[in-house]
Coordinates of C-alpha atoms in Angstrom, one line a residue:
Chain X
M1 CA -50.7 -125.8 44.9
K2 CA -50.4 -122.0 44.6
N3 CA -52.5 -120.1 47.1
E4 CA -54.7 -118.6 44.4
E5 CA -55.3 -122.0 42.7
H6 CA -56.5 -123.3 46.1
N7 CA -58.9 -120.4 46.5
F8 CA -60.3 -120.6 43.0
S9 CA -61.1 -124.1 43.6
R10 CA -63.0 -123.6 46.9
N11 CA -66.4 -123.1 45.2
D12 CA -68.2 -121.5 42.2
Q13 CA -68.3 -118.1 44.0
S14 CA -64.6 -117.9 44.3
N15 CA -64.0 -119.5 40.9
L16 CA -65.6 -116.5 39.1
T17 CA -63.5 -113.8 40.7
M18 CA -60.0 -112.4 40.3
I19 CA -57.5 -113.4 42.9
P20 CA -54.1 -111.7 43.3
G21 CA -51.1 -113.7 42.6
A22 CA -48.0 -113.9 44.8
F23 CA -46.3 -110.8 43.4
A24 CA -49.4 -108.6 43.9
R25 CA -49.9 -109.9 47.4
A26 CA -46.3 -109.4 48.3
L27 CA -46.5 -105.7 47.2
R28 CA -49.3 -105.2 49.7
T29 CA -47.0 -105.5 52.6
N30 CA -43.7 -104.5 50.9
V31 CA -42.6 -101.7 53.1
I32 CA -40.8 -99.6 50.3
W33 CA -43.7 -99.9 47.9
Q34 CA -46.2 -99.2 50.6
F35 CA -44.3 -96.1 51.7
I36 CA -44.7 -94.8 48.2
R37 CA -48.4 -95.7 48.2
F38 CA -48.8 -94.1 51.6
M39 CA -47.6 -90.8 50.2
V40 CA -49.7 -91.1 47.0
I41 CA -52.9 -92.1 49.0
N42 CA -52.5 -89.3 51.4
I43 CA -52.2 -86.8 48.6
K44 CA -55.3 -88.2 46.9
M45 CA -57.2 -88.2 50.2
L46 CA -56.2 -84.6 50.9
V47 CA -57.4 -83.5 47.5
V48 CA -60.9 -85.1 48.2
V49 CA -61.0 -83.6 51.7
S50 CA -60.2 -80.1 50.4
K51 CA -62.9 -80.5 47.7
S52 CA -65.4 -81.5 50.4
H53 CA -65.1 -78.5 52.8
Chain Z
M1 CA -76.8 -64.2 75.3
A2 CA -78.1 -67.1 73.3
R3 CA -78.0 -70.8 74.1
L4 CA -77.3 -73.6 71.6
V5 CA -78.2 -77.0 72.9
V6 CA -76.6 -80.0 71.0
L7 CA -78.2 -83.3 71.6
G8 CA -75.5 -86.0 71.3
G9 CA -71.8 -86.1 71.6
G10 CA -70.7 -88.4 68.8
V11 CA -68.7 -87.3 65.7
A12 CA -71.4 -84.8 64.5
G13 CA -72.5 -83.5 67.9
H14 CA -69.0 -83.1 69.3
T15 CA -67.8 -81.3 66.1
T16 CA -70.8 -79.0 66.2
A17 CA -70.5 -78.2 69.9
T18 CA -66.7 -77.7 70.0
F19 CA -66.6 -75.4 66.9
A20 CA -69.7 -73.4 68.1
A21 CA -68.2 -72.9 71.5
K22 CA -64.9 -71.8 69.9
W23 CA -66.6 -69.4 67.4
L24 CA -69.2 -68.0 69.9
G25 CA -66.8 -67.5 72.8
A26 CA -68.0 -66.8 76.3
G27 CA -70.7 -64.5 75.3
H28 CA -73.1 -67.3 74.4
E29 CA -73.7 -70.7 75.9
V30 CA -73.2 -74.1 74.3
V31 CA -74.8 -77.1 76.0
V32 CA -74.1 -80.8 75.1
V33 CA -76.7 -83.3 76.2
T34 CA -75.4 -86.9 75.8
P35 CA -76.1 -90.0 77.8
N36 CA -72.5 -91.1 77.6
A37 CA -69.7 -90.2 79.9
K38 CA -67.0 -91.1 77.4
W39 CA -66.3 -90.2 73.8
N40 CA -65.7 -93.2 71.6
W41 CA -63.7 -93.2 68.3
I42 CA -66.0 -95.8 66.8
P43 CA -63.9 -96.9 63.8
S44 CA -61.3 -98.4 66.2
N45 CA -63.9 -100.5 68.0
I46 CA -63.1 -103.1 65.3
W47 CA -59.7 -103.6 66.8
V48 CA -61.2 -103.8 70.4
G49 CA -63.4 -106.6 69.0
V50 CA -60.4 -108.7 68.2
G51 CA -58.3 -107.7 71.2
E52 CA -55.8 -105.5 69.4
M53 CA -56.9 -102.4 71.4
S54 CA -58.5 -101.9 74.8
K55 CA -61.7 -100.0 75.5
E56 CA -59.5 -97.3 77.2
E57 CA -57.5 -96.7 74.0
V58 CA -60.7 -95.9 72.0
T59 CA -62.5 -93.8 74.6
F60 CA -61.9 -90.7 76.8
D61 CA -63.8 -88.8 79.4
L62 CA -66.0 -86.0 78.0
A63 CA -66.3 -83.9 81.2
P64 CA -62.8 -82.5 81.3
V65 CA -62.8 -81.7 77.5
Y66 CA -66.1 -79.8 77.7
N67 CA -64.9 -78.1 80.9
K68 CA -61.8 -76.8 79.0
A69 CA -64.0 -75.7 76.1
G70 CA -66.4 -73.9 78.2
I71 CA -69.3 -76.2 77.2
T72 CA -72.0 -77.0 79.7
Y73 CA -72.2 -80.8 79.8
K74 CA -75.3 -82.7 80.7
Q75 CA -74.9 -86.4 80.9
A76 CA -78.5 -87.2 80.0
K77 CA -80.6 -88.6 77.2
A78 CA -83.0 -86.3 75.4
V79 CA -86.7 -87.3 75.8
S80 CA -88.7 -84.7 74.0
I81 CA -88.6 -81.3 72.3
N82 CA -91.1 -78.4 72.7
P83 CA -90.0 -76.2 69.8
E84 CA -92.8 -73.7 70.5
G85 CA -92.5 -73.9 74.3
S86 CA -95.5 -74.8 76.3
A87 CA -98.5 -73.2 78.1
D88 CA -96.2 -72.4 81.0
N89 CA -93.0 -71.5 79.2
A90 CA -92.8 -69.2 76.1
S91 CA -89.4 -70.4 75.2
P92 CA -88.5 -73.5 73.2
F93 CA -87.2 -76.2 75.4
V94 CA -85.9 -79.7 75.5
T95 CA -86.6 -82.3 78.2
F96 CA -83.9 -84.7 79.1
E97 CA -83.4 -87.5 81.6
Y98 CA -80.0 -87.8 83.4
T99 CA -78.0 -90.9 83.1
G100 CA -75.2 -89.8 85.4
Q101 CA -73.7 -86.9 87.3
D102 CA -75.4 -88.3 90.4
K103 CA -78.8 -87.4 89.0
A104 CA -79.7 -90.6 87.1
G105 CA -83.3 -90.8 86.3
E106 CA -84.1 -87.1 87.1
L107 CA -85.9 -85.2 84.4
E108 CA -84.9 -81.6 83.5
N109 CA -86.2 -79.0 81.0
M110 CA -83.8 -76.6 79.3
D111 CA -84.7 -73.6 77.2
F112 CA -82.9 -73.1 73.9
D113 CA -82.5 -70.6 71.2
Y114 CA -81.1 -73.1 68.7
L115 CA -81.0 -76.9 68.8
V116 CA -78.9 -79.3 67.0
N117 CA -80.1 -82.9 67.0
A118 CA -77.0 -85.1 66.6
T119 CA -78.3 -88.1 68.7
G120 CA -77.0 -90.6 66.2
P121 CA -78.9 -93.9 65.9
K122 CA -80.8 -96.2 68.3
L123 CA -79.2 -99.6 67.7
N124 CA -82.4 -101.3 66.9
F125 CA -81.7 -104.9 68.0
A126 CA -85.3 -105.5 68.6
A127 CA -86.1 -105.3 65.0
T128 CA -84.8 -108.9 64.7
P129 CA -86.0 -111.4 67.3
G130 CA -83.1 -112.9 69.2
L131 CA -80.5 -110.4 67.8
G132 CA -79.8 -108.8 71.2
D133 CA -81.3 -107.2 74.3
A134 CA -81.6 -103.5 74.9
N135 CA -77.8 -103.2 75.5
G136 CA -76.9 -105.1 72.5
M137 CA -75.3 -107.9 74.5
G138 CA -77.2 -110.6 72.7
E139 CA -77.4 -114.0 74.1
H140 CA -76.6 -115.6 70.7
T141 CA -74.6 -112.9 68.8
V142 CA -72.2 -110.0 69.5
S143 CA -71.8 -106.5 68.1
V144 CA -69.0 -104.0 67.7
C145 CA -71.2 -100.9 67.7
T146 CA -69.9 -99.6 71.0
A147 CA -66.7 -100.1 72.9
D148 CA -68.4 -102.3 75.5
H149 CA -70.0 -104.4 72.8
A150 CA -66.6 -104.8 71.2
T151 CA -65.0 -105.9 74.4
H152 CA -67.7 -108.4 74.9
A153 CA -67.2 -109.6 71.3
F154 CA -63.5 -110.1 71.9
H155 CA -64.1 -112.3 74.9
E156 CA -66.4 -114.5 72.9
F157 CA -63.9 -114.5 70.0
E158 CA -61.1 -115.7 72.5
K159 CA -63.4 -118.6 73.6
S160 CA -63.8 -119.6 70.0
I161 CA -60.0 -119.5 69.5
E162 CA -59.5 -121.8 72.5
K163 CA -62.1 -124.2 71.2
M164 CA -60.2 -124.4 67.8
K165 CA -56.9 -124.9 69.6
A166 CA -58.6 -127.8 71.4
G167 CA -59.6 -129.3 68.0
E168 CA -63.1 -128.1 67.7
R169 CA -64.0 -126.5 64.3
Q170 CA -65.8 -123.1 64.4
K171 CA -68.0 -121.3 62.1
F172 CA -68.0 -117.5 62.0
L173 CA -71.0 -115.7 60.6
I174 CA -70.5 -112.0 60.3
G175 CA -72.5 -109.2 58.6
T176 CA -75.9 -107.5 58.9
G177 CA -78.6 -108.7 61.2
H178 CA -81.6 -107.2 59.3
G179 CA -82.7 -106.4 55.8
M180 CA -82.6 -102.6 56.4
C181 CA -79.1 -102.3 58.0
T182 CA -76.4 -99.8 57.2
C183 CA -72.8 -99.8 58.4
Q184 CA -71.7 -102.8 56.2
G185 CA -68.3 -101.3 56.4
A186 CA -67.9 -102.0 60.0
A187 CA -68.9 -105.7 59.5
F188 CA -66.5 -105.9 56.4
E189 CA -63.7 -104.6 58.7
Y190 CA -64.5 -107.1 61.4
I191 CA -64.7 -110.2 59.2
F192 CA -61.3 -109.5 57.8
N193 CA -59.8 -108.7 61.2
I194 CA -61.2 -111.9 62.5
E195 CA -59.6 -113.8 59.5
H196 CA -56.3 -112.0 60.1
E197 CA -56.3 -112.8 63.9
L198 CA -57.1 -116.5 63.2
N199 CA -54.1 -116.7 60.9
K200 CA -51.9 -115.2 63.7
A201 CA -53.3 -117.6 66.2
G202 CA -52.5 -120.5 63.9
V203 CA -56.1 -121.8 63.8
R204 CA -57.3 -120.4 60.4
D205 CA -57.6 -124.0 59.0
M206 CA -60.1 -124.8 61.8
A207 CA -62.4 -121.9 60.9
D208 CA -65.2 -121.5 58.4
I209 CA -65.9 -117.9 57.8
K210 CA -69.1 -116.6 56.0
W211 CA -70.3 -113.1 55.3
I212 CA -74.1 -112.3 55.3
S213 CA -75.4 -109.0 54.2
N214 CA -78.4 -107.1 52.9
E215 CA -76.4 -105.7 50.0
A216 CA -77.6 -106.7 46.6
F217 CA -73.9 -107.2 45.6
L218 CA -70.7 -107.4 47.5
G219 CA -69.1 -104.0 47.7
D220 CA -72.4 -102.0 47.8
F221 CA -71.6 -100.5 51.2
G222 CA -75.0 -98.7 51.2
M223 CA -73.7 -96.3 48.5
G224 CA -74.8 -98.4 45.6
G225 CA -71.2 -99.4 45.3
L226 CA -68.5 -97.3 43.6
H227 CA -66.4 -97.4 40.5
M228 CA -62.7 -97.0 40.6
K229 CA -59.9 -96.5 38.0
V230 CA -57.4 -99.3 38.3
G231 CA -54.9 -100.4 35.8
G232 CA -56.5 -98.3 33.0
Y233 CA -59.9 -99.8 33.6
V234 CA -62.9 -98.3 35.5
V235 CA -64.2 -101.1 37.6
S236 CA -67.0 -101.7 40.1
S237 CA -66.3 -102.2 43.8
K238 CA -68.1 -105.5 43.3
I239 CA -65.1 -106.9 41.5
F240 CA -62.7 -105.8 44.2
A241 CA -64.9 -107.0 47.1
E242 CA -65.4 -110.4 45.6
S243 CA -61.7 -110.7 44.9
L244 CA -60.8 -109.9 48.5
Y245 CA -63.3 -112.4 49.9
A246 CA -62.1 -115.1 47.5
E247 CA -58.5 -114.4 48.3
R248 CA -59.0 -114.7 52.0
G249 CA -61.2 -117.8 51.8
V250 CA -64.4 -116.1 53.0
D251 CA -67.8 -117.3 51.6
W252 CA -70.6 -114.8 51.2
M253 CA -74.4 -114.7 51.2
I254 CA -75.9 -111.4 49.9
G255 CA -79.3 -110.0 49.5
A256 CA -80.2 -111.5 52.8
H257 CA -82.6 -110.3 55.5
V258 CA -82.1 -112.0 58.9
S259 CA -85.5 -112.7 60.3
K260 CA -84.7 -114.5 63.5
V261 CA -81.6 -115.4 65.6
E262 CA -81.5 -118.5 67.8
K263 CA -78.8 -120.2 69.6
G264 CA -76.3 -121.4 66.9
S265 CA -78.5 -120.4 63.9
I266 CA -80.2 -117.7 62.1
D267 CA -83.3 -117.7 59.8
Y268 CA -83.0 -115.7 56.7
E269 CA -84.9 -114.6 53.5
L270 CA -83.2 -113.8 50.3
L271 CA -84.1 -111.4 47.5
D272 CA -85.4 -114.2 45.4
G273 CA -87.9 -115.0 48.1
S274 CA -86.2 -118.2 49.3
T275 CA -85.7 -118.8 53.0
G276 CA -83.4 -120.9 55.0
K277 CA -81.3 -121.4 58.1
E278 CA -77.5 -120.8 58.6
S279 CA -75.7 -122.2 61.5
F280 CA -72.8 -120.5 63.4
D281 CA -70.6 -120.8 66.5
F282 CA -69.7 -117.1 66.6
A283 CA -71.8 -114.4 65.0
M284 CA -71.3 -110.7 64.8
L285 CA -74.4 -109.2 63.2
I286 CA -74.8 -105.4 62.9
P287 CA -78.3 -104.2 64.0
P288 CA -80.4 -101.8 61.9
F289 CA -80.5 -98.2 62.9
A290 CA -83.5 -96.1 63.9
G291 CA -84.0 -92.7 65.4
V292 CA -83.7 -92.5 69.2
G293 CA -87.3 -92.0 69.7
L294 CA -87.5 -88.3 70.6
K295 CA -91.0 -86.9 70.9
A296 CA -92.1 -83.4 69.9
Y297 CA -94.9 -81.2 71.4
N298 CA -96.4 -78.0 70.3
K299 CA -97.4 -75.1 72.6
A300 CA -100.8 -76.7 73.3
G301 CA -99.0 -79.9 74.3
E302 CA -100.2 -81.8 71.3
D303 CA -97.9 -84.4 69.8
V304 CA -96.2 -83.1 66.7
T305 CA -93.6 -85.9 66.4
D306 CA -94.8 -86.7 62.9
T307 CA -94.2 -83.1 61.9
V308 CA -90.6 -82.9 63.2
F309 CA -89.5 -86.5 62.6
A310 CA -89.7 -89.0 59.8
P311 CA -91.4 -92.4 60.5
N312 CA -88.0 -94.0 61.1
G313 CA -87.4 -91.5 63.9
F314 CA -84.8 -89.4 62.3
M315 CA -85.4 -85.6 62.1
K316 CA -86.7 -84.1 59.0
V317 CA -84.5 -81.4 57.3
D318 CA -84.3 -79.5 54.0
A319 CA -84.4 -82.7 51.9
N320 CA -86.9 -83.7 49.2
Y321 CA -88.9 -86.4 50.9
A322 CA -91.3 -86.6 48.0
A323 CA -88.9 -87.8 45.4
G324 CA -90.9 -91.0 44.8
A325 CA -89.6 -93.9 42.7
Y326 CA -86.0 -94.7 42.2
E327 CA -86.1 -93.4 38.6
N328 CA -87.0 -90.0 39.9
W329 CA -84.1 -89.7 42.5
K330 CA -81.7 -86.8 42.0
A331 CA -78.7 -85.5 43.8
S332 CA -80.6 -82.4 44.6
D333 CA -83.0 -84.4 46.8
W334 CA -80.3 -84.4 49.5
P335 CA -80.3 -81.8 52.2
R336 CA -77.9 -78.8 52.0
T337 CA -78.4 -76.8 55.3
Y338 CA -80.0 -79.5 57.6
Q339 CA -82.4 -77.1 59.0
N340 CA -85.8 -78.4 60.1
P341 CA -88.4 -77.1 57.6
T342 CA -91.0 -76.3 60.3
Y343 CA -88.9 -75.0 63.1
K344 CA -86.1 -72.9 61.7
N345 CA -84.1 -72.9 64.9
M346 CA -83.6 -76.6 64.9
F347 CA -81.1 -78.6 62.8
A348 CA -80.0 -82.2 62.6
A349 CA -76.5 -83.5 61.8
G350 CA -74.9 -86.8 61.2
I351 CA -77.0 -90.0 61.4
A352 CA -79.8 -88.1 63.1
F353 CA -81.1 -86.4 60.0
A354 CA -83.7 -88.2 57.9
P355 CA -82.2 -89.0 54.4
P356 CA -84.6 -88.4 51.5
H357 CA -84.3 -91.9 50.3
L358 CA -81.8 -94.8 49.9
I359 CA -78.6 -94.4 47.9
S360 CA -78.5 -98.0 46.8
K361 CA -81.1 -99.2 44.4
P362 CA -84.2 -100.2 46.4
M363 CA -84.9 -104.0 46.5
S364 CA -87.5 -106.3 48.0
S365 CA -88.1 -110.0 48.0
P366 CA -91.2 -111.4 46.2
N367 CA -92.8 -111.6 49.6
G368 CA -92.5 -107.8 49.9
T369 CA -89.6 -107.8 52.4
P370 CA -87.4 -104.8 51.7
I371 CA -83.8 -106.0 51.6
N372 CA -81.5 -103.1 50.9
P373 CA -78.8 -101.1 52.7
T374 CA -79.8 -97.8 54.2
P375 CA -77.6 -94.7 53.5
P376 CA -74.4 -94.4 55.6
R377 CA -74.1 -90.9 57.3
T378 CA -71.1 -91.6 59.4
G379 CA -67.5 -90.5 59.7
M380 CA -66.3 -87.8 57.5
P381 CA -69.7 -86.7 56.2
A382 CA -71.0 -86.5 59.8
G383 CA -68.0 -84.3 60.8
I384 CA -68.4 -82.0 57.8
I385 CA -72.2 -81.6 58.3
G386 CA -71.6 -81.0 62.0
K387 CA -69.2 -78.2 61.2
A388 CA -71.4 -76.6 58.6
V389 CA -74.3 -76.6 61.0
A390 CA -72.1 -75.0 63.7
Y391 CA -71.2 -72.3 61.2
S392 CA -74.9 -71.7 60.4
V393 CA -76.0 -71.5 64.0
C394 CA -73.1 -69.2 64.9
D395 CA -74.0 -66.9 62.0
L396 CA -77.7 -66.9 63.0
I397 CA -76.7 -65.9 66.6
T398 CA -74.2 -63.3 65.7
K399 CA -75.6 -61.9 62.4
G400 CA -79.3 -62.4 62.9
E401 CA -82.1 -64.7 61.8
N402 CA -81.6 -63.8 58.1
A403 CA -78.0 -64.9 58.0
H404 CA -76.8 -67.1 55.2
L405 CA -76.9 -70.8 56.1
H406 CA -73.8 -72.9 55.3
E407 CA -74.3 -75.8 53.1
A408 CA -72.9 -79.4 53.0
S409 CA -74.7 -81.7 50.6
M410 CA -73.6 -85.3 50.6
A411 CA -74.2 -85.1 46.9
E412 CA -71.4 -82.5 46.6
M413 CA -68.9 -83.8 49.2
G414 CA -66.6 -86.7 49.0
A415 CA -65.5 -89.0 51.7
A416 CA -62.4 -90.8 52.6
C417 CA -62.7 -94.2 54.2
V418 CA -60.1 -96.6 55.4
A419 CA -61.5 -100.1 56.2
S420 CA -59.1 -102.3 58.1
A421 CA -58.5 -105.8 56.9
G422 CA -56.0 -106.8 59.7
K423 CA -53.8 -105.0 62.2
G424 CA -50.0 -105.1 62.3
V425 CA -47.3 -102.5 61.8
F426 CA -45.7 -104.6 59.0
T427 CA -48.4 -107.3 58.4
G428 CA -51.6 -105.2 58.6
T429 CA -53.7 -104.2 55.6
A430 CA -56.6 -101.9 54.9
A431 CA -58.6 -100.9 52.0
A432 CA -58.1 -97.1 51.5
M433 CA -61.0 -95.5 49.5
T434 CA -62.3 -92.2 48.5
V435 CA -65.6 -91.4 46.8
F436 CA -66.7 -88.2 45.2
P437 CA -69.4 -87.4 45.8
V438 CA -70.9 -89.7 48.5
V439 CA -74.3 -89.6 46.9
P440 CA -74.0 -90.3 43.1
D441 CA -75.0 -87.5 40.9
Y442 CA -76.0 -89.1 37.6
E443 CA -76.8 -85.7 36.0
K444 CA -73.2 -84.5 36.4
Y445 CA -71.6 -88.0 36.0
P446 CA -73.9 -90.0 33.8
G447 CA -71.9 -93.2 33.8
T448 CA -71.0 -94.0 37.3
G449 CA -72.6 -91.2 39.2
R450 CA -69.2 -90.2 40.5
D451 CA -66.0 -88.5 39.5
T452 CA -63.6 -91.3 38.7
E453 CA -60.6 -88.9 39.1
Y454 CA -61.4 -88.7 42.8
T455 CA -63.0 -92.1 43.4
F456 CA -60.4 -94.7 44.1
G457 CA -59.4 -97.6 46.3
E458 CA -56.6 -100.0 47.0
I459 CA -55.7 -102.4 49.7
G460 CA -52.3 -102.7 51.5
L461 CA -50.1 -101.9 54.4
A462 CA -50.2 -98.2 53.6
G463 CA -54.0 -98.2 54.3
H464 CA -53.3 -99.7 57.6
W465 CA -50.8 -97.1 58.5
I466 CA -53.3 -94.4 57.5
K467 CA -56.1 -95.9 59.7
H468 CA -53.7 -96.0 62.6
I469 CA -52.6 -92.5 62.2
L470 CA -56.3 -91.4 61.8
H471 CA -57.1 -93.2 65.1
H472 CA -54.6 -91.0 67.0
M473 CA -55.2 -87.8 65.0
F474 CA -59.0 -87.8 65.5
I475 CA -58.8 -88.7 69.3
Y476 CA -56.3 -85.8 69.5
K477 CA -58.6 -83.5 67.7
A478 CA -61.6 -84.6 69.8
K479 CA -59.7 -83.9 73.0
L480 CA -59.2 -80.3 71.7
K481 CA -55.4 -80.4 72.1
P482 CA -53.4 -77.6 70.5
G483 CA -54.0 -77.1 66.8
W484 CA -57.1 -79.3 66.8
T485 CA -59.0 -77.0 64.4
L486 CA -56.3 -77.6 61.7
I487 CA -57.2 -81.2 61.5
P488 CA -59.9 -81.6 58.9
E489 CA -63.1 -83.6 59.5

C-alpha cells in the first residue's frame, strides 16, 4: 500500500485532507530542488523583512 | 545624564537595551533588570527537547555581553513601579528583587527617566490544575518554554523511547494546556520533531501521537490562520496543516480547553460543550501566558496597578482597548508606539504589552468557557517593536520630550516564521512562512486580511537550513559580535 493510501485510511479526519504523494515528498528533501527553494524563500523573506522595518 | 531601565532581557528587552546603549553612548545609562543569568534563543528549545541540541548551545551568559555594551546589568526580577515617585522620592523608580549576583532576595529601588517593560510572560501553569508547579516542571507533563524545561522534556522523552524499544506502546499528547494559550507554533514544532525522532529511533510504529489545541481549526496559530498562494490557488493554512498532520500520521483534537491534568490523563472541554478525558504516556502541554504580576503605585503609595496594567497583567499601551465586539475590530486598534497612555516615560515591548483584543475570532463553549488562542507577540515582531521603542526613547532623551515617536504596528508589519518539523542536514524539514501583516487588515485586504503577494508558506529541507542558520545568526547578533546591527530583527 502506498504511504498516502495508508494515511488516508487511518480515520475520517485524515481521509478528508490532501496528502502529498511520493514525488512531492521526495522534492522536500531533494538537495538540488531545496537549494533553489532556499534561495527563493530567502529572497521572499528579505522582502517581507524590509517591508516591516 | 538620563537613565533608561529595561525590565526583561528576552528578544524585545535585549533588542531595546543593546540598541539604546549603542545609540546613546556613554553619556547616558542603560540598565537591564532580568532574573535570568543567561540569554536563551527560545526557538531552538524545540531541539533541546528532543536531544538534538544541548542547553549550552541555545544559551549564553548575559553579564559579559552587557559589560561589553556598557549596560548596567541587574540580575533581578522587577516587583513594582512607582511612575510618580513616592513621598520620599520625587523621581520615578522601580523596585526589584535580586535573583543572583550574590544578593538573592535583596530588594533595591532604582530611579529612572524612562522605563521599558519587556518582562515577557509569566508561564501560568497554575491556570490548569496539575499542569505544572511554579517552575513548570510538572509531575505529569513537560514543557519546552525554557531551556531547562526542554532538557527535562528530553529526559522524559528518552524514557518513552526506551519503553517502546522494550515493546511497550506509548501515547504522546502534545499541544496547549488551557483554552487561552498562545504559542501553538512551539507545540506544532515539538510534535513533528517528536515524530521525526521516533522514526529515527525506529519506534514510530509503537507510538500514537495526538495534537490537542485551543485553536478553532488547525493552522490558526493565534493569527486567525493565513491564506497562501500555492499552485495558482489561494488556500487556507487549515488545508496545509491538516495535510501535514495526516501525512505524518498525527491525530488531532481542536477547540479544546484542558481543565485538569492528572497522572496519565487530562480532562478537556470542547467548543461544542462536550467534555471528556484523554489518556497519555508522555504529554507536552504549553501553559497559558499572563503578565509577570508587576504592581504600580502612585506618589501617595496608592495601588494604581489597574491604571498601568490590563487585567491579564500586561502593560497598557496606545492600543484601542474599547473596540468591543469582533465585528468592530480594526487593524487600527493595534498599538503603534507602545507608550503607556498615563505615564509617557514608560513603554512596553514584546509579549509584555497588552494587546487590544485577540487576532483569532473569539470563541467559547456553550458553558461560557473561552476557548481561543491569544495573540502571538514573539520573535520578529518582538524584535522590531523593541527596536522601535529604543529609537523613541533615544529621541526623547536626545531631542526632548516632544520628539517624534517611532511606530511599529503589528497591523503594518510582516513576520517570517520557520517552524521545524524535524532536524537533520539532509533529512530535516521545516515550514517556512511569512505573513504580511501579522494582524489582518480587512479594510486594506478585504478577502483574507493579508497581502497574498507576501504571505506564503512551504515545507521542506530549505526551511530547516534557514532555521538552523537563524539559530546561529541570532545568537551571534545577541552576543553583539562585529556587524550585529546589520542583522535584521
